[in-house]
Coordinates of C-alpha atoms in Angstrom, one line a residue:
X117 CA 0.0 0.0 0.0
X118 CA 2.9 2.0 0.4
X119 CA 3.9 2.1 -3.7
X120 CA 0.2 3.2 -4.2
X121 CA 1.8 6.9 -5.1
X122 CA 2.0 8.9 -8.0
X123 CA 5.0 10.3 -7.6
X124 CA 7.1 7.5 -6.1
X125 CA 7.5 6.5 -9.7
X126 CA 9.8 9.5 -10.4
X127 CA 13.6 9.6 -9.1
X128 CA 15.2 10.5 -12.1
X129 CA 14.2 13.2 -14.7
X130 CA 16.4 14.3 -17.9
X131 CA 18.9 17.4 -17.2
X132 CA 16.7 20.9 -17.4
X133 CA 18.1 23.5 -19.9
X134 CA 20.9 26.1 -19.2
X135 CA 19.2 29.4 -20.2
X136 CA 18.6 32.2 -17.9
X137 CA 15.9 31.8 -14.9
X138 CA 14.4 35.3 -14.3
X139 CA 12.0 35.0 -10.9
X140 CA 10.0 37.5 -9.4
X141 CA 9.0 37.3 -6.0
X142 CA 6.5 40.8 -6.7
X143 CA 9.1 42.9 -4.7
X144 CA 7.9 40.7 -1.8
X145 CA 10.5 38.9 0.6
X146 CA 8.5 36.3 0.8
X147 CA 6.0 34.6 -0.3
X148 CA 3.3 31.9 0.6
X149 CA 1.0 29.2 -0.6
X150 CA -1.7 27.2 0.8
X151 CA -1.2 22.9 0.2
X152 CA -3.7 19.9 0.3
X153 CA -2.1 17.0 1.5
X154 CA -3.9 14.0 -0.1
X155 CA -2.1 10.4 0.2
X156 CA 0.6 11.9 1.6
X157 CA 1.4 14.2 -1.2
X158 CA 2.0 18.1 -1.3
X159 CA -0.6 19.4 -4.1
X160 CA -0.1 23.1 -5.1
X161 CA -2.0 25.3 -6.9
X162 CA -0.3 26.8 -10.0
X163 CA -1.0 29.0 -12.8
X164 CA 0.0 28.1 -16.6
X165 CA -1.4 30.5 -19.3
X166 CA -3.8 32.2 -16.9
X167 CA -5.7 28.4 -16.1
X168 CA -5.4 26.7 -12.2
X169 CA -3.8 23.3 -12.0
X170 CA -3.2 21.1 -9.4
X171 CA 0.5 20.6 -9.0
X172 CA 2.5 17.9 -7.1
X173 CA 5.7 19.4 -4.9
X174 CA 8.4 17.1 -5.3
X175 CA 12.1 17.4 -4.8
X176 CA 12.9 14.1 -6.2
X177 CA 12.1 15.7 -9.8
X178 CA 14.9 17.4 -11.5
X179 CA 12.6 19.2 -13.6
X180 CA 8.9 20.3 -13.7
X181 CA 6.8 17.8 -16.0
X182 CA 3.5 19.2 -17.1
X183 CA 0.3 17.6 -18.0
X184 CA -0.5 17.6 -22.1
X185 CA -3.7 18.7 -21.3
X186 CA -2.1 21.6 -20.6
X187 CA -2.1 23.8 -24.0
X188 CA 0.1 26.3 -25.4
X189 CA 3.6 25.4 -25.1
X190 CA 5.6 25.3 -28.1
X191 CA 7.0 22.4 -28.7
X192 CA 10.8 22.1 -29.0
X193 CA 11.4 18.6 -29.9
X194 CA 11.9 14.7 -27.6
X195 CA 13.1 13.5 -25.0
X196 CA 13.0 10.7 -22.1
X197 CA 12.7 10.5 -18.4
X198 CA 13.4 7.4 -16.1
X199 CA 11.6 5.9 -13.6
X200 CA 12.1 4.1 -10.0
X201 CA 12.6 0.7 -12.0
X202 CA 15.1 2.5 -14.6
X203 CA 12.2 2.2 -17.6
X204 CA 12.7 4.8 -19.8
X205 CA 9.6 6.9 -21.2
X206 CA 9.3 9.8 -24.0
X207 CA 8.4 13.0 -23.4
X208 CA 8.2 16.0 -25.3
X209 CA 10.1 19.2 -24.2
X210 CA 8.1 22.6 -24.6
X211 CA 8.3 26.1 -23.6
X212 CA 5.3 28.0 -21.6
X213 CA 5.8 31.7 -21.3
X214 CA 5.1 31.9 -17.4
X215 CA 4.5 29.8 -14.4
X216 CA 2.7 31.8 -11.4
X217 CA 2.8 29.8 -7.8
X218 CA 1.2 32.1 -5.5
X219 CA 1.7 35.5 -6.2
X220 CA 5.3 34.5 -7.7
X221 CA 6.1 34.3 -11.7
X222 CA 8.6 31.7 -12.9
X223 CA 9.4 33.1 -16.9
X224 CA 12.3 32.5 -18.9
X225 CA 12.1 28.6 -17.7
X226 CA 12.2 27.7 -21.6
X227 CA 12.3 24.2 -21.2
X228 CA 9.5 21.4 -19.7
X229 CA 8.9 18.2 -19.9
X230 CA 5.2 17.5 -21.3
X231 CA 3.7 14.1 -21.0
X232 CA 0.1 12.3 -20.7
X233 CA 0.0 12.5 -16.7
X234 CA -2.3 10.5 -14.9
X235 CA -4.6 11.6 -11.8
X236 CA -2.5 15.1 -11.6
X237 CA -1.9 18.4 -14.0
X238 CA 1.9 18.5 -13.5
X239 CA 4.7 18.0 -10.9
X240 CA 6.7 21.1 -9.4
X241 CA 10.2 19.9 -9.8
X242 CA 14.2 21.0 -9.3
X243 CA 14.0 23.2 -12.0
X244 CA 12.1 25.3 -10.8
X245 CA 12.4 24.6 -6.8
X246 CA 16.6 25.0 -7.1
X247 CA 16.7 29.1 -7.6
X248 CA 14.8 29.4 -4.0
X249 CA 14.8 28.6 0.0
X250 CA 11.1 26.7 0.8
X251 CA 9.9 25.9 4.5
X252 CA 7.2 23.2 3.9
X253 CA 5.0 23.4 7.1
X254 CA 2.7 20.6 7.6
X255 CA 0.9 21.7 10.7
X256 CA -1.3 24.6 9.2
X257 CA -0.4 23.5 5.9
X258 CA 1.4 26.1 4.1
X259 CA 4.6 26.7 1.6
X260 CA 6.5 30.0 2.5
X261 CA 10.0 30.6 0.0
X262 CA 12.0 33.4 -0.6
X263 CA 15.2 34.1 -2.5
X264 CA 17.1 34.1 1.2
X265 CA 16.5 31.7 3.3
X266 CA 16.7 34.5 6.8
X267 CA 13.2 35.2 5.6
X268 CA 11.8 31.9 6.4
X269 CA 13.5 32.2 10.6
X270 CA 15.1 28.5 10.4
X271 CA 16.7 27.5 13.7
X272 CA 19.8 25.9 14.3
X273 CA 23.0 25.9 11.8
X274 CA 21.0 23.6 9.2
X275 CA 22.3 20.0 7.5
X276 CA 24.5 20.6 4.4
X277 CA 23.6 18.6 1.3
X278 CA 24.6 18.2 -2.3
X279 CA 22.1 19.3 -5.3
X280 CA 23.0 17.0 -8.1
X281 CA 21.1 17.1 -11.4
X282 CA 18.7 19.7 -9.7
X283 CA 18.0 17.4 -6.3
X284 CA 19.2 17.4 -3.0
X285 CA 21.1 14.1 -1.6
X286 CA 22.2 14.3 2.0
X287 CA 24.1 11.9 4.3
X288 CA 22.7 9.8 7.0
X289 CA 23.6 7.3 9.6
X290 CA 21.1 3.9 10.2
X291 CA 22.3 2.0 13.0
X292 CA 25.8 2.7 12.6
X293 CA 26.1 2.3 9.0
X294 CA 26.4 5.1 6.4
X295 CA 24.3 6.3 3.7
X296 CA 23.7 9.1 1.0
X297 CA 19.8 9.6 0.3
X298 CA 17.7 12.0 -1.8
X299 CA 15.5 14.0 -0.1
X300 CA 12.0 13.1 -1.7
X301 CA 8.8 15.0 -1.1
X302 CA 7.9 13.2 -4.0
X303 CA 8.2 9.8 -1.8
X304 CA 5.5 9.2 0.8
X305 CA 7.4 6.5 3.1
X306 CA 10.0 7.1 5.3
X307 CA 13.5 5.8 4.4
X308 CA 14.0 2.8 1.5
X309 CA 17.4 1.8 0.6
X310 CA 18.5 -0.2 -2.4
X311 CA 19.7 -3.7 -0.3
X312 CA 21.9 -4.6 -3.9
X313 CA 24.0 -1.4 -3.4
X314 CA 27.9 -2.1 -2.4
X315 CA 27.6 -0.3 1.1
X316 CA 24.5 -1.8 2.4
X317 CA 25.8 -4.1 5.3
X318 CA 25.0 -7.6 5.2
X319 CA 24.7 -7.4 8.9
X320 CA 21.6 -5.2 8.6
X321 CA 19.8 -7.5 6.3
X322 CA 19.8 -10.7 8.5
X323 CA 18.2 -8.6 10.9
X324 CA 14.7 -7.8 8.8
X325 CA 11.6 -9.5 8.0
X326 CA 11.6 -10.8 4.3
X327 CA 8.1 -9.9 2.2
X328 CA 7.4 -11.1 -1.4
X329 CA 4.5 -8.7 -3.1
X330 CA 3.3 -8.0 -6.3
X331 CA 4.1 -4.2 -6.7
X332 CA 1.4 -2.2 -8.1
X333 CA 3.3 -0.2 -10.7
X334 CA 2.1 3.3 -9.9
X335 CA 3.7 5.5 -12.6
X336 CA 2.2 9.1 -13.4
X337 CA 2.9 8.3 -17.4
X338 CA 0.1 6.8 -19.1
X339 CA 2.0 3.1 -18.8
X340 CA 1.2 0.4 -16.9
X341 CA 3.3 -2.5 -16.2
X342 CA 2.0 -5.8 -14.4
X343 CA 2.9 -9.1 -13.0
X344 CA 6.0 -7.1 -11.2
X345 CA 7.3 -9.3 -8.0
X346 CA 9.1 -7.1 -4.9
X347 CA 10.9 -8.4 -2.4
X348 CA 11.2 -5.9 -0.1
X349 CA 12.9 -6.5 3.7
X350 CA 11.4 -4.3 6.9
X351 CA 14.3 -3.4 9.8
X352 CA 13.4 -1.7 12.6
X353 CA 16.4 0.8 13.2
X354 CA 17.8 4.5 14.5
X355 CA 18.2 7.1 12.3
X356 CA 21.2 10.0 12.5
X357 CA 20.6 13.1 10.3
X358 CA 22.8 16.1 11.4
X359 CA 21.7 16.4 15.1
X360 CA 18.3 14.9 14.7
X361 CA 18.3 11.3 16.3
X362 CA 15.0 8.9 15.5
X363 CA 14.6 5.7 17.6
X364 CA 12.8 2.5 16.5
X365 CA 12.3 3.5 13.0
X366 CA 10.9 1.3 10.1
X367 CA 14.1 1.2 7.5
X368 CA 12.9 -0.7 4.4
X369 CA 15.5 -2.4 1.8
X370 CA 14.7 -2.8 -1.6
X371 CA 16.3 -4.2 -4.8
X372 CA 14.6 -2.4 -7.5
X373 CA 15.2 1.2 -6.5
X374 CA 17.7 3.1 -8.0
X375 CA 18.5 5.1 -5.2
X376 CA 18.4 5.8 -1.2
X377 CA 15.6 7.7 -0.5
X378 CA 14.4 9.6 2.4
X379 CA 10.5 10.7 2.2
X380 CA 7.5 12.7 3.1
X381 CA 6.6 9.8 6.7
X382 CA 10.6 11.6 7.4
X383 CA 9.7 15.0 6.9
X384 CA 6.3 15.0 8.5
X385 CA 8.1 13.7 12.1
X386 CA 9.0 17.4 12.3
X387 CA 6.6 20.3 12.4
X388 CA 8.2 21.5 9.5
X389 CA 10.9 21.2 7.1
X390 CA 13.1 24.4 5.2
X391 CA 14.8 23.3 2.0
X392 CA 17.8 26.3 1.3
X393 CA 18.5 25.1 -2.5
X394 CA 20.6 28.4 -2.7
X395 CA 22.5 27.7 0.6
X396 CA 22.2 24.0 0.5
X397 CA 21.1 23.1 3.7
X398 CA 18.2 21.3 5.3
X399 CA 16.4 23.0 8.7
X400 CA 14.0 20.5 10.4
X401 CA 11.5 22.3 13.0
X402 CA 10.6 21.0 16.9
X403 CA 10.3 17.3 16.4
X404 CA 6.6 15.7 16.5
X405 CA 5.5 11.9 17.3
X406 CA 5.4 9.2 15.0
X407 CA 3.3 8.8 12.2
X408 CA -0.1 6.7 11.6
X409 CA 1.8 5.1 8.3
X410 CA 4.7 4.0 11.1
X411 CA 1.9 1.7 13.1
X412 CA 0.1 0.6 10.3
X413 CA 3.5 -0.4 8.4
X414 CA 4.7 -1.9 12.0
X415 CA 1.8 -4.1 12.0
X416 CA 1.5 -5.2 8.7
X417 CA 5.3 -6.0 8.1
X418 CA 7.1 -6.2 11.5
X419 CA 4.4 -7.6 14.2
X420 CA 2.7 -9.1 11.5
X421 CA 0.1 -12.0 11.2
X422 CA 1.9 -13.1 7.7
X423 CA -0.1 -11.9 5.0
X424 CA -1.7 -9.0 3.3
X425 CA -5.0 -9.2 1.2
X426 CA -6.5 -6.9 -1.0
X427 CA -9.1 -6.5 -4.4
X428 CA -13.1 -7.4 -3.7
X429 CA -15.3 -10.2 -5.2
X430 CA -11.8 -12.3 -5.5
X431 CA -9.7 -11.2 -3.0
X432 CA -6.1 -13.2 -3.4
X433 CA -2.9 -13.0 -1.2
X434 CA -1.3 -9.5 -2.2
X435 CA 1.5 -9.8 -0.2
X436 CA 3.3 -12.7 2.2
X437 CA 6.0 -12.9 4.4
X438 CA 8.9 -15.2 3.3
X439 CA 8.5 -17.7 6.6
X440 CA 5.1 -18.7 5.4
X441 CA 5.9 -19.2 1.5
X442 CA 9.2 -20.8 2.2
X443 CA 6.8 -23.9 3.6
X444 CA 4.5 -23.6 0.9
X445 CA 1.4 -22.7 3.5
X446 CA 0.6 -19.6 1.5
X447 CA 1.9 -18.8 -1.5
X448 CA 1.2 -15.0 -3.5
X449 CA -1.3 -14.9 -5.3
X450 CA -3.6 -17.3 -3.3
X451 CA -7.6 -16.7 -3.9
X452 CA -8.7 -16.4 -0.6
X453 CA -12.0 -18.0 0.5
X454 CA -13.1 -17.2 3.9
X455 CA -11.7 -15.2 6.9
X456 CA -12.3 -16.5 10.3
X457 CA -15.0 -18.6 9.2
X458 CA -16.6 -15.5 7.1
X459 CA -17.5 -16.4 3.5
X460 CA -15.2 -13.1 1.4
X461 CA -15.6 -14.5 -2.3
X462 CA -18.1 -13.6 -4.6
X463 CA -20.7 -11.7 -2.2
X464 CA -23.2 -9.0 -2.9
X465 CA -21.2 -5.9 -3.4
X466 CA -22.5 -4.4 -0.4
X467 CA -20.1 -6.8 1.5
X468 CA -17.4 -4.8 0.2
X469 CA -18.7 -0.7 0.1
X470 CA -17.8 1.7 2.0
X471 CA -20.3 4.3 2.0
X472 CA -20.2 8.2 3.2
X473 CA -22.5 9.0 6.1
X474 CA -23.8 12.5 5.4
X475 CA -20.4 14.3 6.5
X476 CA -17.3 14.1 3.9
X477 CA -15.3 12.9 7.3
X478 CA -17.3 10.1 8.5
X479 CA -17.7 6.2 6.6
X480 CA -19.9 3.5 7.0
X481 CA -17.3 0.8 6.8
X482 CA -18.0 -2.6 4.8
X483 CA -18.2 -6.0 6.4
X484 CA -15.0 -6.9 4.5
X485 CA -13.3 -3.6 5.5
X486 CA -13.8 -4.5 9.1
X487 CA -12.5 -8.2 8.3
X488 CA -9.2 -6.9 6.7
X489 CA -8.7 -4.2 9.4
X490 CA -8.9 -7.2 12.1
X491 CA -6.9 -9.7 10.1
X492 CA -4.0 -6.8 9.2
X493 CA -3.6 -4.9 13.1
X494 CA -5.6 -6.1 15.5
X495 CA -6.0 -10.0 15.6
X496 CA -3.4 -12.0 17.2
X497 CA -5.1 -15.4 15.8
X498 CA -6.7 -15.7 12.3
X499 CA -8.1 -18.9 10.4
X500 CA -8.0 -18.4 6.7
X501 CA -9.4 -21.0 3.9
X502 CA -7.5 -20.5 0.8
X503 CA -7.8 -22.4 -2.4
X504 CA -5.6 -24.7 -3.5
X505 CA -6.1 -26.2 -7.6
X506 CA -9.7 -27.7 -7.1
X507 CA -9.8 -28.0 -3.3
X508 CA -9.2 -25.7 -0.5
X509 CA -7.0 -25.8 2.8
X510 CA -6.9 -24.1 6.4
X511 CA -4.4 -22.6 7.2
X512 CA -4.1 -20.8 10.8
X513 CA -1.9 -17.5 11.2
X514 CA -0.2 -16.2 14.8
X515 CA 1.2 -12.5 15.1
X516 CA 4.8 -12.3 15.8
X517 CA 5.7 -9.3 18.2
X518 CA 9.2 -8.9 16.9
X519 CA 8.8 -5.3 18.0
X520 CA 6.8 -5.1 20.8
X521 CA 7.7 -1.1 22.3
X522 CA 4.4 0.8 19.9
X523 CA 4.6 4.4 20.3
X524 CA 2.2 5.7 23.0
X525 CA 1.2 9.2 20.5
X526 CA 0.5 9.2 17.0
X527 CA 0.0 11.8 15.0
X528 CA -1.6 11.9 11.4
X529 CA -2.1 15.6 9.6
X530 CA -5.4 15.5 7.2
X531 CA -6.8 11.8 8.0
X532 CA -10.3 11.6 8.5
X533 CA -10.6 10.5 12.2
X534 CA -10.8 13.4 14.4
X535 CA -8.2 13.3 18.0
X536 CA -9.1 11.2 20.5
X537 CA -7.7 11.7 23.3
X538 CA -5.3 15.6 23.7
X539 CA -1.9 15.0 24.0
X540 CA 1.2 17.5 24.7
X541 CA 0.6 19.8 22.0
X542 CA -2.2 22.1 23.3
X543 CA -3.3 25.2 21.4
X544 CA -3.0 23.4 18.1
X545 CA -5.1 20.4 19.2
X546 CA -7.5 22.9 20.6
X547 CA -7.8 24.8 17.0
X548 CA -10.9 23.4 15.2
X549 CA -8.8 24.5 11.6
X550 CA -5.7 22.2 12.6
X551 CA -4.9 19.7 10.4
X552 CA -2.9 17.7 13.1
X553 CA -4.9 14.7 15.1
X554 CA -3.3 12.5 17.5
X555 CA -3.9 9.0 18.5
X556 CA -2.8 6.4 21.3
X557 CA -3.1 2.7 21.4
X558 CA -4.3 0.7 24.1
X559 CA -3.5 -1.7 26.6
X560 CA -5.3 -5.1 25.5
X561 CA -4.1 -8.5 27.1
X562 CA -0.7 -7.4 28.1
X563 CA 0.0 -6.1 25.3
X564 CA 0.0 -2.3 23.5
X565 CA -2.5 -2.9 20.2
X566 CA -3.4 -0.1 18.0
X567 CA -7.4 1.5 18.4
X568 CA -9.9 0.3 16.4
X569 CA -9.7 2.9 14.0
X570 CA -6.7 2.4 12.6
X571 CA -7.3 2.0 9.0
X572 CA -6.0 2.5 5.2

């Protein structure tokens, strides 16, 4: 569930051009802009010959791709961008007169890259992000940048890092090991590593759980690739960055990256993050409390019952950990027949709805929601019947607490359940327009198990 991102696709964009950027900030120090955060990704609103559209921020673009819905570029001739998996796909490069973010106009940026996007109008990359200092907030929700970066009142001396090819890659320490990462608003997890890479310790590996999955190729280019097999290995570790020190992270290693990334579950443990392209240096605001994604993704992968299902009407083993296919028990791909005795194939589609109840904020949740919400947090045992050729076998799954020390605060900005319980941070839980909502497990047979709520 992790890969199901638009942008995650996107590490690696061709060069922008060299001509003269010309920016101007309306005489203005600084200036600022209002985000949504939806799936964990920064949309902006931007203006392209005088029309709105709904732009992605992400850092892990080198340049700024725009939608070919978008009209009146002039089109200068081909080109090719690479995704996460190292597929190359054509693009056309184009030149728009003016790009307005806020009250800020982007002209002379000759070059774009122009493609069939899917689900967004364009993605705010290096090219433009690189001339400017930008303090992403994610507490009320705003982008403030300037030309100097005193405007934006960072704290501290700041983390250097290194722009290559328009993005910014900074060093890191996991566990004691060292590692260069990209920073990537564009990514929506918290740290992945490519486990094929020279420095990646072997140490490190033997200490993970192993999961075999078919990856849902989310790519923002009208392509779609199936029958794709990850392998992807979940290490619970610490994480060093300048004088920032996270315990009990989730670190996940996997082979079909190209690079070391570092993502938007990173940024978002910090009230708020200022990227100084111009200086080259990374601020990081008061530190906050873990994440919802980190106690779902603890759950599913590291105290986990063994298995993750998804799709309705013929729901199949999406995901499995290696323990339970190296015996052949479960194998990806299974079609799943019942859940703790609960029929789950072929019912009446109201089995698997989710339906609105009056406000956008609250859901009626579906039979088979609840059943997959029980199977992946909170049960400890589950029967499963799963089809095997022309018959069917039982097969009964235990939770392994390999990680039993949950976080007693979690916080989630924009999710749809409102705070439970206040916690330490006051006036902002207090504010009826805060985005920020914190929630705590509970104590439940000895052990600490994540609230009822805890959903996709």
């Amino acid at each position: 569930m992790y890969l199901s991102t638009l942008l995650y696709a996107i590490l690696i964009f061709s060069c922008g051009d060299k001509s003269e950027k010309i920016i101007n900030l309306a005489h203005q120090k600084a200036d600022t802009v209002h985000f949504n955060l939806k799936d964990n990704h920064i949309y902006c609103e931007v203006k392209i010959n005088k029309s709105q559209n709904e732009f992605i921020f992400d850092t892990g673009a080198s340049s700024t791709v725009i939608n070919d819905s978008i009209k009146g570029g002039i089109y200068l001739g081909k080109s090719f961008v690479r995704d996460y998996r190292k597929i190359n796909h054509t693009v056309d490069k184009v030149s728009f007169d003016s790009l307005i973010l806020g009250n800020t106009l982007f002209y002379q940026f000759l070059t774009y890259n122009q493609v069939r996007l899917q689900g967004v109008d364009g993605i705010l990359g290096g090219g433009n992000l690189k001339h400017l200092a930008w303090k992403i907030n994610f507490s009320d929700q705003t982008i403030v940048f300037a030309e100097r970066t005193k405007y934006l009142k960072p704290q501290g001396k700041g983390i250097p890092f290194e722009l290559k090819n328009n993005c910014p890659y900074i060093d890191a320490k996991i566990g004691n090991e060292n590692f260069t990462f990209l920073l990537d608003f564009g990514f929506v997890g918290f740290v992945q590593i490519n486990k094929n890479k020279s420095d990646v310790n072997p140490c490190l590996l033997r200490k993970t759980t192993q999961w075999r999955s078919y990856a849902s190729y989310y790519s923002p280019f009208d392509f779609d690739l199936s029958g794709l097999i990850d392998t992807s290995y979940y290490h619970i570790s610490t994480v060093s960055i300048g004088q920032h020190l996270l315990k009990d992270e989730i670190i996940e290693f996997n082979p079909y990256i190209s690079k070391n990334i570092i993502g938007m579950d990173f940024f978002q443990r910090f009230e708020y993050a200022i990227l100084d392209y111009p200086g080259k240096k990374l601020y990081l605001g008061p530190p906050m409390f873990k994440s919802h994604r980190y106690l779902s993704s603890l759950l599913e992968h590291i105290n986990t019952i063994g298995i993750e299902v998804t799709g309705t009407f013929v729901p199949k083993i999406s995901s499995v950990c290696e323990s339970l296919a190296a015996n052949n028990e479960i194998l990806l791909g299974d079609t799943i027949l019942a859940i703790n005795g609960t029929s789950v194939l072929h019912r009446d589609s109201s089995f698997y709805q989710d339906i609105k109840s009056g406000s956008k904020r609250a859901f009626e949740y579906s039979m088979f929601s609840d059943l997959l919400n029980d199977l992946h947090f909170l049960t400890d045992t589950a029967v499963i019947k799963v089809k095997k050729g022309g018959s069917f076998r039982e097969v009964t799954l235990h939770r392994k607490y390999i990680h039993p020390q949950m976080p007693d605060t979690i916080q989630s900005y924009g999710r749809i359940f409102k705070p439970l319980i206040t916690g330490s941070l006051g006036v902002k839980l207090n504010d009826p327009a805060s985005n920020l909502y914190l929630y705590f497990p509970y104590k439940a047979q000895g052990r600490l198990r994540p609230l009822k709520l805890l959903r996709r």
